CSV table of N, CA and C in Angstrom, one decimal:
chain,number,residue,atom,x,y,z
A,1,MET,N,181.3,225.3,-81.2
A,1,MET,CA,181.2,224.7,-82.6
A,1,MET,C,181.4,225.9,-83.5
A,2,ARG,N,182.0,225.5,-84.7
A,2,ARG,CA,182.3,226.5,-85.7
A,2,ARG,C,181.8,226.1,-87.0
A,3,ALA,N,181.3,227.0,-87.8
A,3,ALA,CA,180.8,226.7,-89.1
A,3,ALA,C,181.2,227.8,-90.0
A,4,GLN,N,181.9,227.5,-91.1
A,4,GLN,CA,182.4,228.5,-92.0
A,4,GLN,C,183.2,229.6,-91.3
A,5,GLY,N,184.0,229.3,-90.3
A,5,GLY,CA,184.8,230.2,-89.6
A,5,GLY,C,184.0,231.1,-88.6
A,6,LEU,N,182.8,230.9,-88.4
A,6,LEU,CA,182.0,231.8,-87.5
A,6,LEU,C,181.6,231.0,-86.2
A,7,ASP,N,181.7,231.7,-85.1
A,7,ASP,CA,181.3,231.1,-83.9
A,7,ASP,C,179.8,230.9,-83.8
A,8,THR,N,179.3,229.7,-83.4
A,8,THR,CA,177.9,229.5,-83.3
A,8,THR,C,177.5,229.8,-81.9
A,9,PRO,N,176.5,230.6,-81.7
A,9,PRO,CA,176.0,231.0,-80.3
A,9,PRO,C,175.7,229.7,-79.5
A,10,THR,N,176.0,229.7,-78.2
A,10,THR,CA,175.7,228.6,-77.4
A,10,THR,C,174.2,228.5,-77.0
A,11,ASP,N,173.5,229.6,-77.2
A,11,ASP,CA,172.1,229.5,-76.8
A,11,ASP,C,171.1,229.2,-78.0
A,12,VAL,N,171.6,228.7,-79.1
A,12,VAL,CA,170.8,228.3,-80.2
A,12,VAL,C,170.0,227.1,-79.8
A,13,GLU,N,168.7,227.2,-80.1
A,13,GLU,CA,167.8,226.0,-79.9
A,13,GLU,C,168.2,224.9,-80.8
A,14,PRO,N,168.3,223.7,-80.3
A,14,PRO,CA,168.7,222.6,-81.1
A,14,PRO,C,167.7,222.3,-82.2
A,15,GLN,N,168.2,221.8,-83.3
A,15,GLN,CA,167.3,221.4,-84.4
A,15,GLN,C,166.5,220.2,-84.0
A,16,ILE,N,165.2,220.2,-84.0
A,16,ILE,CA,164.4,219.1,-83.7
A,16,ILE,C,163.4,218.8,-84.9
A,17,ASN,N,162.8,217.7,-84.9
A,17,ASN,CA,161.9,217.4,-86.0
A,17,ASN,C,160.8,216.5,-85.5
A,18,TRP,N,159.7,216.4,-86.3
A,18,TRP,CA,158.6,215.4,-86.1
A,18,TRP,C,158.5,214.6,-87.3
A,19,GLU,N,158.8,213.3,-87.3
A,19,GLU,CA,158.8,212.5,-88.4
A,19,GLU,C,159.7,213.1,-89.5
A,20,ASN,N,160.9,213.6,-89.2
A,20,ASN,CA,161.8,214.3,-90.0
A,20,ASN,C,161.4,215.6,-90.7
A,21,CYS,N,160.2,216.1,-90.2
A,21,CYS,CA,159.7,217.4,-90.6
A,21,CYS,C,160.3,218.4,-89.7
A,22,PRO,N,161.0,219.5,-90.2
A,22,PRO,CA,161.6,220.4,-89.3
A,22,PRO,C,160.6,221.1,-88.3
A,23,ALA,N,161.1,221.3,-87.1
A,23,ALA,CA,160.3,221.9,-86.0
A,23,ALA,C,161.3,222.5,-85.0
A,24,GLY,N,160.8,223.5,-84.3
A,24,GLY,CA,161.6,224.1,-83.2
A,24,GLY,C,162.5,225.2,-83.6
A,25,ALA,N,162.6,225.5,-84.9
A,25,ALA,CA,163.4,226.6,-85.3
A,25,ALA,C,162.7,227.9,-85.2
A,26,ASP,N,163.3,229.0,-85.5
A,26,ASP,CA,162.6,230.3,-85.4
A,26,ASP,C,161.3,230.4,-86.2
A,27,ASP,N,161.4,229.9,-87.4
A,27,ASP,CA,160.1,229.7,-88.2
A,27,ASP,C,159.8,228.3,-88.2
A,28,ASN,N,159.0,227.8,-87.3
A,28,ASN,CA,158.8,226.4,-87.1
A,28,ASN,C,157.5,225.9,-87.8
A,29,ARG,N,157.0,226.7,-88.8
A,29,ARG,CA,155.8,226.3,-89.5
A,29,ARG,C,156.1,225.6,-90.7
A,30,TRP,N,156.3,224.3,-90.6
A,30,TRP,CA,156.7,223.5,-91.8
A,30,TRP,C,155.5,222.5,-92.1
A,31,TYR,N,155.4,222.2,-93.3
A,31,TYR,CA,154.4,221.2,-93.8
A,31,TYR,C,155.1,220.2,-94.6
A,32,CYS,N,155.0,218.9,-94.2
A,32,CYS,CA,155.7,217.8,-94.9
A,32,CYS,C,154.7,216.8,-95.3
A,33,PHE,N,154.9,216.3,-96.5
A,33,PHE,CA,154.0,215.3,-97.1
A,33,PHE,C,154.8,214.1,-97.5
A,34,TYR,N,154.3,212.9,-97.2
A,34,TYR,CA,155.1,211.7,-97.4
A,34,TYR,C,154.4,210.7,-98.4
A,35,GLN,N,155.3,210.0,-99.1
A,35,GLN,CA,154.8,209.1,-100.1
A,35,GLN,C,154.2,207.8,-99.6
A,36,TYR,N,154.8,207.3,-98.6
A,36,TYR,CA,154.4,206.0,-98.1
A,36,TYR,C,153.9,206.1,-96.6
A,37,SER,N,153.2,205.1,-96.2
A,37,SER,CA,152.7,205.1,-94.8
A,37,SER,C,153.8,205.0,-93.9
A,38,GLY,N,153.6,205.4,-92.6
A,38,GLY,CA,154.7,205.4,-91.7
A,38,GLY,C,155.7,206.5,-91.9
A,39,PHE,N,155.3,207.5,-92.6
A,39,PHE,CA,156.1,208.7,-92.9
A,39,PHE,C,157.4,208.3,-93.6
A,40,ASP,N,157.3,207.4,-94.5
A,40,ASP,CA,158.4,206.9,-95.2
A,40,ASP,C,158.4,207.3,-96.7
A,41,GLY,N,159.5,207.0,-97.4
A,41,GLY,CA,159.6,207.3,-98.8
A,41,GLY,C,159.9,208.7,-99.1
A,42,ARG,N,159.6,209.2,-100.2
A,42,ARG,CA,159.8,210.6,-100.6
A,42,ARG,C,159.0,211.5,-99.8
A,43,ARG,N,159.7,212.7,-99.5
A,43,ARG,CA,159.0,213.7,-98.7
A,43,ARG,C,159.1,215.1,-99.4
A,44,LEU,N,157.9,215.7,-99.5
A,44,LEU,CA,157.9,217.1,-100.0
A,44,LEU,C,157.7,218.0,-98.8
A,45,GLN,N,158.4,219.1,-98.7
A,45,GLN,CA,158.2,220.0,-97.5
A,45,GLN,C,158.3,221.5,-97.9
A,46,TRP,N,157.5,222.3,-97.2
A,46,TRP,CA,157.5,223.7,-97.4
A,46,TRP,C,157.4,224.4,-96.1
A,47,ASN,N,157.9,225.6,-96.0
A,47,ASN,CA,157.7,226.3,-94.7
A,47,ASN,C,156.6,227.4,-95.1
A,48,HIS,N,156.1,228.0,-94.0
A,48,HIS,CA,155.0,228.9,-94.2
A,48,HIS,C,155.2,230.0,-95.2
A,49,ALA,N,156.4,230.5,-95.2
A,49,ALA,CA,156.8,231.6,-96.1
A,49,ALA,C,156.5,231.3,-97.6
A,50,HIS,N,156.5,230.0,-97.9
A,50,HIS,CA,156.3,229.6,-99.3
A,50,HIS,C,154.9,229.1,-99.6
A,51,CYS,N,154.0,229.3,-98.7
A,51,CYS,CA,152.6,228.8,-98.8
A,51,CYS,C,151.6,229.9,-99.2
A,52,ASN,N,152.1,231.0,-99.7
A,52,ASN,CA,151.1,232.0,-100.0
A,52,ASN,C,150.3,231.7,-101.3
A,53,THR,N,150.7,230.8,-102.1
A,53,THR,CA,149.9,230.4,-103.2
A,53,THR,C,149.7,228.9,-103.1
A,54,GLY,N,148.8,228.4,-103.9
A,54,GLY,CA,148.6,226.9,-103.9
A,54,GLY,C,149.8,226.1,-104.4
A,55,ILE,N,150.0,225.0,-103.8
A,55,ILE,CA,151.1,224.1,-104.1
A,55,ILE,C,150.5,222.9,-104.9
A,56,LYS,N,150.9,222.8,-106.1
A,56,LYS,CA,150.4,221.7,-107.0
A,56,LYS,C,151.4,220.5,-107.0
A,57,PHE,N,150.9,219.4,-106.3
A,57,PHE,CA,151.8,218.3,-106.2
A,57,PHE,C,152.2,217.7,-107.6
A,58,THR,N,151.3,217.9,-108.6
A,58,THR,CA,151.6,217.4,-109.9
A,58,THR,C,152.9,218.1,-110.5
A,59,ASP,N,153.2,219.3,-110.0
A,59,ASP,CA,154.4,220.0,-110.5
A,59,ASP,C,155.7,219.2,-110.0
A,60,TYR,N,155.5,218.4,-109.0
A,60,TYR,CA,156.6,217.7,-108.4
A,60,TYR,C,156.5,216.2,-108.6
A,61,GLY,N,155.6,215.7,-109.5
A,61,GLY,CA,155.4,214.3,-109.7
A,61,GLY,C,154.9,213.6,-108.5
A,62,PHE,N,154.1,214.3,-107.7
A,62,PHE,CA,153.7,213.7,-106.4
A,62,PHE,C,152.2,213.6,-106.3
A,63,ASP,N,151.5,213.7,-107.4
A,63,ASP,CA,150.0,213.6,-107.4
A,63,ASP,C,149.6,212.1,-107.1
A,64,ASN,N,148.6,212.0,-106.2
A,64,ASN,CA,148.0,210.7,-105.8
A,64,ASN,C,149.1,209.9,-105.1
A,65,LYS,N,150.0,210.5,-104.4
A,65,LYS,CA,151.1,209.7,-103.8
A,65,LYS,C,151.2,210.0,-102.3
A,66,THR,N,150.5,210.9,-101.8
A,66,THR,CA,150.6,211.3,-100.4
A,66,THR,C,149.8,210.3,-99.5
A,67,THR,N,150.5,209.7,-98.5
A,67,THR,CA,149.8,208.9,-97.5
A,67,THR,C,149.8,209.4,-96.1
A,68,GLY,N,150.6,210.4,-95.9
A,68,GLY,CA,150.7,211.0,-94.6
A,68,GLY,C,151.3,212.4,-94.7
A,69,TRP,N,150.9,213.3,-93.7
A,69,TRP,CA,151.5,214.6,-93.7
A,69,TRP,C,151.6,215.1,-92.2
A,70,VAL,N,152.6,216.0,-92.0
A,70,VAL,CA,152.9,216.6,-90.7
A,70,VAL,C,152.8,218.1,-90.9
A,71,ASN,N,152.2,218.8,-89.9
A,71,ASN,CA,152.2,220.2,-89.8
A,71,ASN,C,152.8,220.6,-88.5
A,72,THR,N,154.0,221.3,-88.5
A,72,THR,CA,154.7,221.6,-87.3
A,72,THR,C,154.4,223.0,-86.8
A,73,THR,N,153.3,223.6,-87.3
A,73,THR,CA,152.9,224.9,-86.8
A,73,THR,C,152.6,224.9,-85.3
A,74,ARG,N,153.2,225.9,-84.6
A,74,ARG,CA,153.0,226.0,-83.2
A,74,ARG,C,152.6,227.4,-82.8
A,75,ASN,N,151.5,227.5,-82.0
A,75,ASN,CA,151.0,228.8,-81.5
A,75,ASN,C,150.7,229.8,-82.6
A,76,ALA,N,150.1,229.3,-83.7
A,76,ALA,CA,149.8,230.2,-84.8
A,76,ALA,C,148.4,229.8,-85.3
A,77,ASP,N,147.4,229.9,-84.5
A,77,ASP,CA,146.0,229.5,-84.9
A,77,ASP,C,145.5,230.4,-86.0
A,78,ASP,N,145.9,231.7,-86.1
A,78,ASP,CA,145.4,232.6,-87.0
A,78,ASP,C,146.0,232.5,-88.4
A,79,VAL,N,147.1,231.7,-88.5
A,79,VAL,CA,147.8,231.6,-89.8
A,79,VAL,C,148.0,230.1,-90.0
A,80,GLY,N,148.2,229.7,-91.2
A,80,GLY,CA,148.5,228.3,-91.5
A,80,GLY,C,148.2,228.0,-93.0
A,81,MET,N,148.1,226.8,-93.3
A,81,MET,CA,147.9,226.3,-94.6
A,81,MET,C,146.6,225.6,-94.7
A,82,ILE,N,145.8,225.9,-95.6
A,82,ILE,CA,144.5,225.2,-95.8
A,82,ILE,C,144.9,224.0,-96.7
A,83,VAL,N,144.6,222.8,-96.3
A,83,VAL,CA,144.8,221.6,-97.0
A,83,VAL,C,143.5,221.1,-97.6
A,84,THR,N,143.4,221.0,-98.9
A,84,THR,CA,142.3,220.5,-99.6
A,84,THR,C,142.7,219.1,-100.2
A,85,VAL,N,142.0,218.1,-99.9
A,85,VAL,CA,142.3,216.8,-100.4
A,85,VAL,C,141.3,216.4,-101.4
A,86,PHE,N,141.8,216.0,-102.6
A,86,PHE,CA,140.9,215.5,-103.7
A,86,PHE,C,141.2,214.0,-103.9
A,87,ASP,N,140.1,213.2,-103.9
A,87,ASP,CA,140.2,211.8,-104.1
A,87,ASP,C,139.5,211.5,-105.4
A,88,GLY,N,140.3,211.4,-106.4
A,88,GLY,CA,139.6,211.2,-107.7
A,88,GLY,C,140.2,210.2,-108.5
């Protein structure tokens, strides 16, 4: 396979996902939030590198719209994202 004129290594792990949330890559710590039940509708996603500060869903017009979420963190019990849910 070639991309932008560069050979792609044959030992690259295939891209996989869980409910369309990225997983299985080198940095497989992704957090995905879905608008509708069944992991449908609009999806907001961040990887661990962007979770050092709080993420305000209101900044993305996504407040009070999350019905499901996926965390694809693997083998990283000491790191992760703290999810605080407010029902107001």
